[in-house]
PDB file of C-alpha atoms and ligand atoms in Angstrom:
ATOM      1  CA  UNK A   1       0.238  -0.382  -0.064  1.00  0.00           C
ATOM      2  CA  UNK A   2       0.859   3.453  -1.047  1.00  0.00           C
ATOM      3  CA  UNK A   3       2.215   5.440   2.242  1.00  0.00           C
ATOM      4  CA  UNK A   4       2.083   9.273   2.508  1.00  0.00           C
ATOM      5  CA  UNK A   5       3.539   9.822   6.195  1.00  0.00           C
ATOM      6  CA  UNK A   6       3.605  13.006   8.281  1.00  0.00           C
ATOM      7  CA  UNK A   7       6.379  13.102  11.426  1.00  0.00           C
ATOM      8  CA  UNK A   8       5.338  16.162  14.186  1.00  0.00           C
ATOM      9  CA  UNK A   9       7.889  17.858  16.516  1.00  0.00           C
ATOM     10  CA  UNK A  10       9.250  20.703  17.812  1.00  0.00           C
ATOM     11  CA  UNK A  11      12.543  21.578  16.012  1.00  0.00           C
ATOM     12  CA  UNK A  12      15.318  19.254  16.920  1.00  0.00           C
ATOM     13  CA  UNK A  13      12.689  17.069  18.067  1.00  0.00           C
ATOM     14  CA  UNK A  14      14.221  14.203  15.199  1.00  0.00           C
ATOM     15  CA  UNK A  15      12.271  14.548  12.118  1.00  0.00           C
ATOM     16  CA  UNK A  16      15.244  14.774   9.518  1.00  0.00           C
ATOM     17  CA  UNK A  17      17.132  11.881  10.839  1.00  0.00           C
ATOM     18  CA  UNK A  18      14.243   9.491  11.666  1.00  0.00           C
ATOM     19  CA  UNK A  19      12.618  10.385   8.043  1.00  0.00           C
ATOM     20  CA  UNK A  20      15.037   9.112   6.201  1.00  0.00           C
ATOM     21  CA  UNK A  21      15.119   6.450   8.660  1.00  0.00           C
ATOM     22  CA  UNK A  22      11.538   6.121   6.424  1.00  0.00           C
ATOM     23  CA  UNK A  23      12.564   6.770   3.650  1.00  0.00           C
ATOM     24  CA  UNK A  24      15.342   4.183   3.093  1.00  0.00           C
ATOM     25  CA  UNK A  25      13.218   1.676   5.089  1.00  0.00           C
ATOM     26  CA  UNK A  26       9.700   2.275   2.753  1.00  0.00           C
ATOM     27  CA  UNK A  27      11.492   3.531  -0.453  1.00  0.00           C
ATOM     28  CA  UNK A  28       9.492   7.068   0.217  1.00  0.00           C
ATOM     29  CA  UNK A  29      10.566  10.310  -0.898  1.00  0.00           C
ATOM     30  CA  UNK A  30      11.883  12.641   1.719  1.00  0.00           C
ATOM     31  CA  UNK A  31      10.332  15.670   1.395  1.00  0.00           C
ATOM     32  CA  UNK A  32      11.577  18.394   4.575  1.00  0.00           C
ATOM     33  CA  UNK A  33      10.678  22.306   3.748  1.00  0.00           C
ATOM     34  CA  UNK A  34      13.646  23.030   5.587  1.00  0.00           C
ATOM     35  CA  UNK A  35      16.049  21.193   3.783  1.00  0.00           C
ATOM     36  CA  UNK A  36      14.481  23.107   0.543  1.00  0.00           C
ATOM     37  CA  UNK A  37      14.403  26.307   2.014  1.00  0.00           C
ATOM     38  CA  UNK A  38      18.399  26.064   2.962  1.00  0.00           C
ATOM     39  CA  UNK A  39      18.703  24.435  -0.405  1.00  0.00           C
ATOM     40  CA  UNK A  40      17.041  27.635  -1.653  1.00  0.00           C
ATOM     41  CA  UNK A  41      19.194  29.909   0.395  1.00  0.00           C
ATOM     42  CA  UNK A  42      22.300  28.452  -0.896  1.00  0.00           C
ATOM     43  CA  UNK A  43      21.459  29.264  -4.300  1.00  0.00           C
ATOM     44  CA  UNK A  44      20.981  32.668  -3.916  1.00  0.00           C
ATOM     45  CA  UNK A  45      17.025  32.218  -5.131  1.00  0.00           C
ATOM     46  CA  UNK A  46      14.934  34.861  -4.550  1.00  0.00           C
ATOM     47  CA  UNK A  47      12.995  32.421  -3.063  1.00  0.00           C
ATOM     48  CA  UNK A  48      15.561  31.655  -0.343  1.00  0.00           C
ATOM     49  CA  UNK A  49      15.861  35.173  -0.511  1.00  0.00           C
ATOM     50  CA  UNK A  50      12.511  36.124   1.400  1.00  0.00           C
ATOM     51  CA  UNK A  51      13.376  32.712   3.504  1.00  0.00           C
ATOM     52  CA  UNK A  52      16.567  34.106   5.242  1.00  0.00           C
ATOM     53  CA  UNK A  53      14.644  36.559   6.584  1.00  0.00           C
ATOM     54  CA  UNK A  54      11.552  34.187   8.165  1.00  0.00           C
ATOM     55  CA  UNK A  55      13.964  31.571   9.344  1.00  0.00           C
ATOM     56  CA  UNK A  56      16.834  33.555  10.576  1.00  0.00           C
ATOM     57  CA  UNK A  57      14.380  35.054  13.402  1.00  0.00           C
ATOM     58  CA  UNK A  58      12.978  31.511  14.062  1.00  0.00           C
ATOM     59  CA  UNK A  59       9.530  32.353  12.479  1.00  0.00           C
ATOM     60  CA  UNK A  60       7.152  30.694  10.533  1.00  0.00           C
ATOM     61  CA  UNK A  61       8.224  31.754   5.719  1.00  0.00           C
ATOM     62  CA  UNK A  62       4.298  32.730   4.931  1.00  0.00           C
ATOM     63  CA  UNK A  63       2.096  29.752   3.991  1.00  0.00           C
ATOM     64  CA  UNK A  64       1.802  30.637   0.888  1.00  0.00           C
ATOM     65  CA  UNK A  65       5.168  30.425  -0.898  1.00  0.00           C
ATOM     66  CA  UNK A  66       4.976  27.522   1.183  1.00  0.00           C
ATOM     67  CA  UNK A  67       2.853  25.958   0.048  1.00  0.00           C
ATOM     68  CA  UNK A  68       4.160  26.204  -3.891  1.00  0.00           C
ATOM     69  CA  UNK A  69       6.688  24.913  -2.980  1.00  0.00           C
ATOM     70  CA  UNK A  70       5.988  21.701  -1.593  1.00  0.00           C
ATOM     71  CA  UNK A  71       3.068  21.127  -3.636  1.00  0.00           C
ATOM     72  CA  UNK A  72       6.064  22.199  -6.731  1.00  0.00           C
ATOM     73  CA  UNK A  73       8.163  19.743  -5.210  1.00  0.00           C
ATOM     74  CA  UNK A  74       5.186  16.634  -4.527  1.00  0.00           C
ATOM     75  CA  UNK A  75       5.331  16.611  -8.894  1.00  0.00           C
ATOM     76  CA  UNK A  76       8.268  16.723  -8.995  1.00  0.00           C
ATOM     77  CA  UNK A  77       7.777  12.955  -8.009  1.00  0.00           C
ATOM     78  CA  UNK A  78       5.004  12.014  -9.237  1.00  0.00           C
ATOM     79  CA  UNK A  79       6.393   8.564  -9.332  1.00  0.00           C
ATOM     80  CA  UNK A  80       7.066   7.992  -6.004  1.00  0.00           C
ATOM     81  CA  UNK A  81       5.306   5.404  -3.963  1.00  0.00           C
ATOM     82  CA  UNK A  82       4.879   7.145  -1.272  1.00  0.00           C
ATOM     83  CA  UNK A  83       6.296  10.574   1.226  1.00  0.00           C
ATOM     84  CA  UNK A  84       7.419  11.470   3.660  1.00  0.00           C
ATOM     85  CA  UNK A  85       6.489  14.978   4.760  1.00  0.00           C
ATOM     86  CA  UNK A  86       8.972  16.785   7.228  1.00  0.00           C
ATOM     87  CA  UNK A  87       8.458  20.005   8.630  1.00  0.00           C
ATOM     88  CA  UNK A  88       5.311  19.784   7.097  1.00  0.00           C
ATOM     89  CA  UNK A  89       1.881  21.428   6.956  1.00  0.00           C
ATOM     90  CA  UNK A  90       2.798  23.308  10.217  1.00  0.00           C
ATOM     91  CA  UNK A  91      -0.151  25.735  10.083  1.00  0.00           C
ATOM     92  CA  UNK A  92      -3.909  24.895   9.320  1.00  0.00           C
ATOM     93  CA  UNK A  93      -3.666  26.513   6.447  1.00  0.00           C
ATOM     94  CA  UNK A  94      -1.234  24.277   5.123  1.00  0.00           C
ATOM     95  CA  UNK A  95      -2.902  20.802   6.566  1.00  0.00           C
ATOM     96  CA  UNK A  96      -5.696  22.602   4.625  1.00  0.00           C
ATOM     97  CA  UNK A  97      -3.914  22.646   1.549  1.00  0.00           C
ATOM     98  CA  UNK A  98      -2.109  19.756   1.399  1.00  0.00           C
ATOM     99  CA  UNK A  99      -5.475  17.498   1.979  1.00  0.00           C
ATOM    100  CA  UNK A 100      -6.681  19.410  -0.814  1.00  0.00           C
ATOM    101  CA  UNK A 101      -4.166  18.641  -3.696  1.00  0.00           C
ATOM    102  CA  UNK A 102      -3.218  14.850  -2.583  1.00  0.00           C
ATOM    103  CA  UNK A 103      -7.188  14.569  -3.001  1.00  0.00           C
ATOM    104  CA  UNK A 104      -7.065  16.026  -6.107  1.00  0.00           C
ATOM    105  CA  UNK A 105      -4.536  13.165  -7.127  1.00  0.00           C
ATOM    106  CA  UNK A 106      -6.081  10.738  -4.956  1.00  0.00           C
ATOM    107  CA  UNK A 107      -3.741  10.264  -3.160  1.00  0.00           C
ATOM    108  CA  UNK A 108      -3.677  10.955   0.873  1.00  0.00           C
ATOM    109  CA  UNK A 109      -2.642  11.112   4.386  1.00  0.00           C
ATOM    110  CA  UNK A 110      -1.861   7.750   6.333  1.00  0.00           C
ATOM    111  CA  UNK A 111      -0.759   8.821   9.403  1.00  0.00           C
ATOM    112  CA  UNK A 112       1.290  11.692  11.179  1.00  0.00           C
ATOM    113  CA  UNK A 113       3.618  11.031  13.754  1.00  0.00           C
ATOM    114  CA  UNK A 114       4.321  13.813  16.879  1.00  0.00           C
ATOM    115  CA  UNK A 115       8.178  13.119  18.205  1.00  0.00           C
ATOM    116  CA  UNK A 116       7.643  14.312  21.637  1.00  0.00           C
ATOM    117  CA  UNK A 117      10.541  15.420  23.421  1.00  0.00           C
ATOM    118  CA  UNK A 118      10.317  18.213  25.928  1.00  0.00           C
ATOM    119  CA  UNK A 119      11.573  21.957  25.323  1.00  0.00           C
ATOM    120  CA  UNK A 120      14.372  21.960  27.992  1.00  0.00           C
ATOM    121  CA  UNK A 121      15.828  19.014  25.973  1.00  0.00           C
ATOM    122  CA  UNK A 122      15.617  20.631  23.017  1.00  0.00           C
ATOM    123  CA  UNK A 123      17.630  23.183  23.519  1.00  0.00           C
ATOM    124  CA  UNK A 124      20.251  21.379  24.457  1.00  0.00           C
ATOM    125  CA  UNK A 125      19.922  19.122  21.376  1.00  0.00           C
ATOM    126  CA  UNK A 126      19.842  22.206  19.139  1.00  0.00           C
ATOM    127  CA  UNK A 127      22.709  24.451  20.870  1.00  0.00           C
ATOM    128  CA  UNK A 128      25.504  21.494  19.849  1.00  0.00           C
ATOM    129  CA  UNK A 129      23.870  20.888  16.058  1.00  0.00           C
ATOM    130  CA  UNK A 130      24.409  24.517  15.674  1.00  0.00           C
ATOM    131  CA  UNK A 131      27.765  24.084  16.566  1.00  0.00           C
ATOM    132  CA  UNK A 132      28.766  21.474  14.016  1.00  0.00           C
ATOM    133  CA  UNK A 133      25.507  22.468  11.040  1.00  0.00           C
ATOM    134  CA  UNK A 134      25.918  26.226  11.590  1.00  0.00           C
ATOM    135  CA  UNK A 135      22.641  26.881  11.377  1.00  0.00           C
ATOM    136  CA  UNK A 136      22.291  30.033  12.365  1.00  0.00           C
ATOM    137  CA  UNK A 137      18.535  29.423  13.462  1.00  0.00           C
ATOM    138  CA  UNK A 138      20.474  26.563  16.052  1.00  0.00           C
ATOM    139  CA  UNK A 139      23.080  28.955  17.503  1.00  0.00           C
ATOM    140  CA  UNK A 140      20.692  31.554  19.401  1.00  0.00           C
ATOM    141  CA  UNK A 141      18.201  30.546  22.655  1.00  0.00           C
ATOM    142  CA  UNK A 142      15.718  33.602  21.425  1.00  0.00           C
ATOM    143  CA  UNK A 143      15.688  31.802  18.502  1.00  0.00           C
ATOM    144  CA  UNK A 144      15.043  28.973  19.439  1.00  0.00           C
ATOM    145  CA  UNK A 145      12.565  29.759  21.897  1.00  0.00           C
ATOM    146  CA  UNK A 146      10.508  31.384  18.880  1.00  0.00           C
ATOM    147  CA  UNK A 147       9.998  28.523  17.001  1.00  0.00           C
ATOM    148  CA  UNK A 148       9.177  26.836  19.717  1.00  0.00           C
ATOM    149  CA  UNK A 149       6.056  29.549  19.972  1.00  0.00           C
ATOM    150  CA  UNK A 150       5.745  29.413  16.484  1.00  0.00           C
ATOM    151  CA  UNK A 151       5.048  26.042  17.378  1.00  0.00           C
ATOM    152  CA  UNK A 152       3.524  25.642  19.880  1.00  0.00           C
ATOM    153  CA  UNK A 153       0.231  28.044  18.641  1.00  0.00           C
ATOM    154  CA  UNK A 154       0.801  27.015  14.897  1.00  0.00           C
ATOM    155  CA  UNK A 155       1.582  23.724  14.748  1.00  0.00           C
ATOM    156  CA  UNK A 156       0.327  22.477  17.639  1.00  0.00           C
ATOM    157  CA  UNK A 157      -3.557  22.765  16.407  1.00  0.00           C
ATOM    158  CA  UNK A 158      -3.016  20.514  13.979  1.00  0.00           C
ATOM    159  CA  UNK A 159      -2.821  17.723  16.886  1.00  0.00           C
ATOM    160  CA  UNK A 160      -6.842  17.917  16.812  1.00  0.00           C
ATOM    161  CA  UNK A 161      -7.690  18.138  13.750  1.00  0.00           C
ATOM    162  CA  UNK A 162      -5.576  14.918  12.470  1.00  0.00           C
ATOM    163  CA  UNK A 163      -6.824  13.245  15.848  1.00  0.00           C
ATOM    164  CA  UNK A 164     -10.320  14.151  14.586  1.00  0.00           C
ATOM    165  CA  UNK A 165      -9.315  12.314  11.064  1.00  0.00           C
ATOM    166  CA  UNK A 166      -8.660   9.250  13.217  1.00  0.00           C
ATOM    167  CA  UNK A 167      -4.293   9.881  11.836  1.00  0.00           C
ATOM    168  CA  UNK A 168      -2.865  10.767  14.544  1.00  0.00           C
ATOM    169  CA  UNK A 169      -0.009   9.175  16.432  1.00  0.00           C
ATOM    170  CA  UNK A 170       2.925   9.859  18.360  1.00  0.00           C
ATOM    171  CA  UNK A 171       5.814   7.785  20.344  1.00  0.00           C
ATOM    172  CA  UNK A 172       8.836   9.326  22.530  1.00  0.00           C
ATOM    173  CA  UNK A 173      12.133  10.845  21.252  1.00  0.00           C
ATOM    174  CA  UNK A 174      13.855  10.585  23.664  1.00  0.00           C
ATOM    175  CA  UNK A 175      16.273   7.154  23.390  1.00  0.00           C
ATOM    176  CA  UNK A 176      18.944   6.219  20.656  1.00  0.00           C
ATOM    177  CA  UNK A 177      18.156   6.908  16.826  1.00  0.00           C
ATOM    178  CA  UNK A 178      17.552   2.650  16.704  1.00  0.00           C
ATOM    179  CA  UNK A 179      15.257   3.038  19.127  1.00  0.00           C
ATOM    180  CA  UNK A 180      13.536   5.880  18.423  1.00  0.00           C
ATOM    181  CA  UNK A 181      13.468   4.217  14.315  1.00  0.00           C
ATOM    182  CA  UNK A 182      12.296   0.894  14.992  1.00  0.00           C
ATOM    183  CA  UNK A 183       9.052   2.319  17.025  1.00  0.00           C
ATOM    184  CA  UNK A 184       8.093   4.127  14.353  1.00  0.00           C
ATOM    185  CA  UNK A 185       9.290   1.169  11.813  1.00  0.00           C
ATOM    186  CA  UNK A 186       6.816  -0.702  13.927  1.00  0.00           C
ATOM    187  CA  UNK A 187       3.733   1.997  14.041  1.00  0.00           C
ATOM    188  CA  UNK A 188       3.415   1.981  10.457  1.00  0.00           C
ATOM    189  CA  UNK A 189       3.978  -2.049   9.842  1.00  0.00           C
ATOM    190  CA  UNK A 190       0.582  -2.097  11.987  1.00  0.00           C
ATOM    191  CA  UNK A 191      -1.155   0.962  10.037  1.00  0.00           C
TER     192      UNK A 191
HETATM  193  P1  LIG B 201      12.857  23.034   9.950  1.00  0.00           P
HETATM  194  O1  LIG B 201      14.313  22.495   9.428  1.00  0.00           O
HETATM  195  O2  LIG B 201      12.469  22.311   9.457  1.00  0.00           O
HETATM  196  O3  LIG B 201      13.048  23.545  11.272  1.00  0.00           O
HETATM  197  O4  LIG B 201      13.390  24.095   9.441  1.00  0.00           O
HETATM  198  C1  LIG B 201      14.027  25.157   9.540  1.00  0.00           C
HETATM  199  C2  LIG B 201      12.869  26.643   9.182  1.00  0.00           C
HETATM  200  O5  LIG B 201      11.837  26.875   8.137  1.00  0.00           O
HETATM  201  C3  LIG B 201      11.505  26.754  10.024  1.00  0.00           C
HETATM  202  O6  LIG B 201      11.413  27.800  11.325  1.00  0.00           O
HETATM  203  C4  LIG B 201      11.160  28.387   9.317  1.00  0.00           C
HETATM  204  O7  LIG B 201      10.994  29.228   9.345  1.00  0.00           O
HETATM  205  C5  LIG B 201      11.000  27.225   7.643  1.00  0.00           C
HETATM  206  N1  LIG B 201      10.123  26.431   7.605  1.00  0.00           N
HETATM  207  C6  LIG B 201      10.442  25.293   7.046  1.00  0.00           C
HETATM  208  N2  LIG B 201       8.548  23.951   6.792  1.00  0.00           N
HETATM  209  C7  LIG B 201       8.619  25.560   6.792  1.00  0.00           C
HETATM  210  C8  LIG B 201       6.699  25.359   6.901  1.00  0.00           C
HETATM  211  N3  LIG B 201       6.264  24.238   6.811  1.00  0.00           N
HETATM  212  N4  LIG B 201       5.955  26.582   7.470  1.00  0.00           N
HETATM  213  C9  LIG B 201       6.505  27.304   7.640  1.00  0.00           C
HETATM  214  N5  LIG B 201       8.305  27.837   7.893  1.00  0.00           N
HETATM  215  C10 LIG B 201       8.640  26.634   7.550  1.00  0.00           C
END
């Protein structure tokens, strides 16, 4: 069966790492809107310049450009056996746009899974990651806290959106990468 999965979680919860493992386990195409924005920034596109002004502050990039970019990426992978969405949707508007877009292609989301980690643990993880990755948004505690605030205000409400569709699951994001990926794979296998 085709699987289209959304990975939820606060910044630093491990979405990117786990999405890459699920991609390999289930032969999915991994789409990370954060990676797409960083790719655009690296290539000095106008989309990159626009996104950077928001990302540097830890604010969400506006829905319209984010949704357009996501849809173009799905269309560019029309032969995919399924998708793992990492960092999208992050607002109600994005979630509704995604449902409508997939519906138009006779596709749908099978499951959304949240990786749960406490904010204080995440701050330590992100500050550490920032040392290696050079990501500006990972190097400043103020910006990290703003990203949590964006998540709590704009993304957390999506939990009830997906609960209402019977598609919401959550697992702990604390443990080794392997432990967590085994739990994720077991959960997806059980669907
Ligand atoms: P991430 O790599 O997922 O942590 O995303 C890094 C940054 O990219 C976020 O803090 C936002 O500024 C921006 N971003 C990524 N995905 C989205 C999205 N779905 N909606 C709005 N902004 C996003």
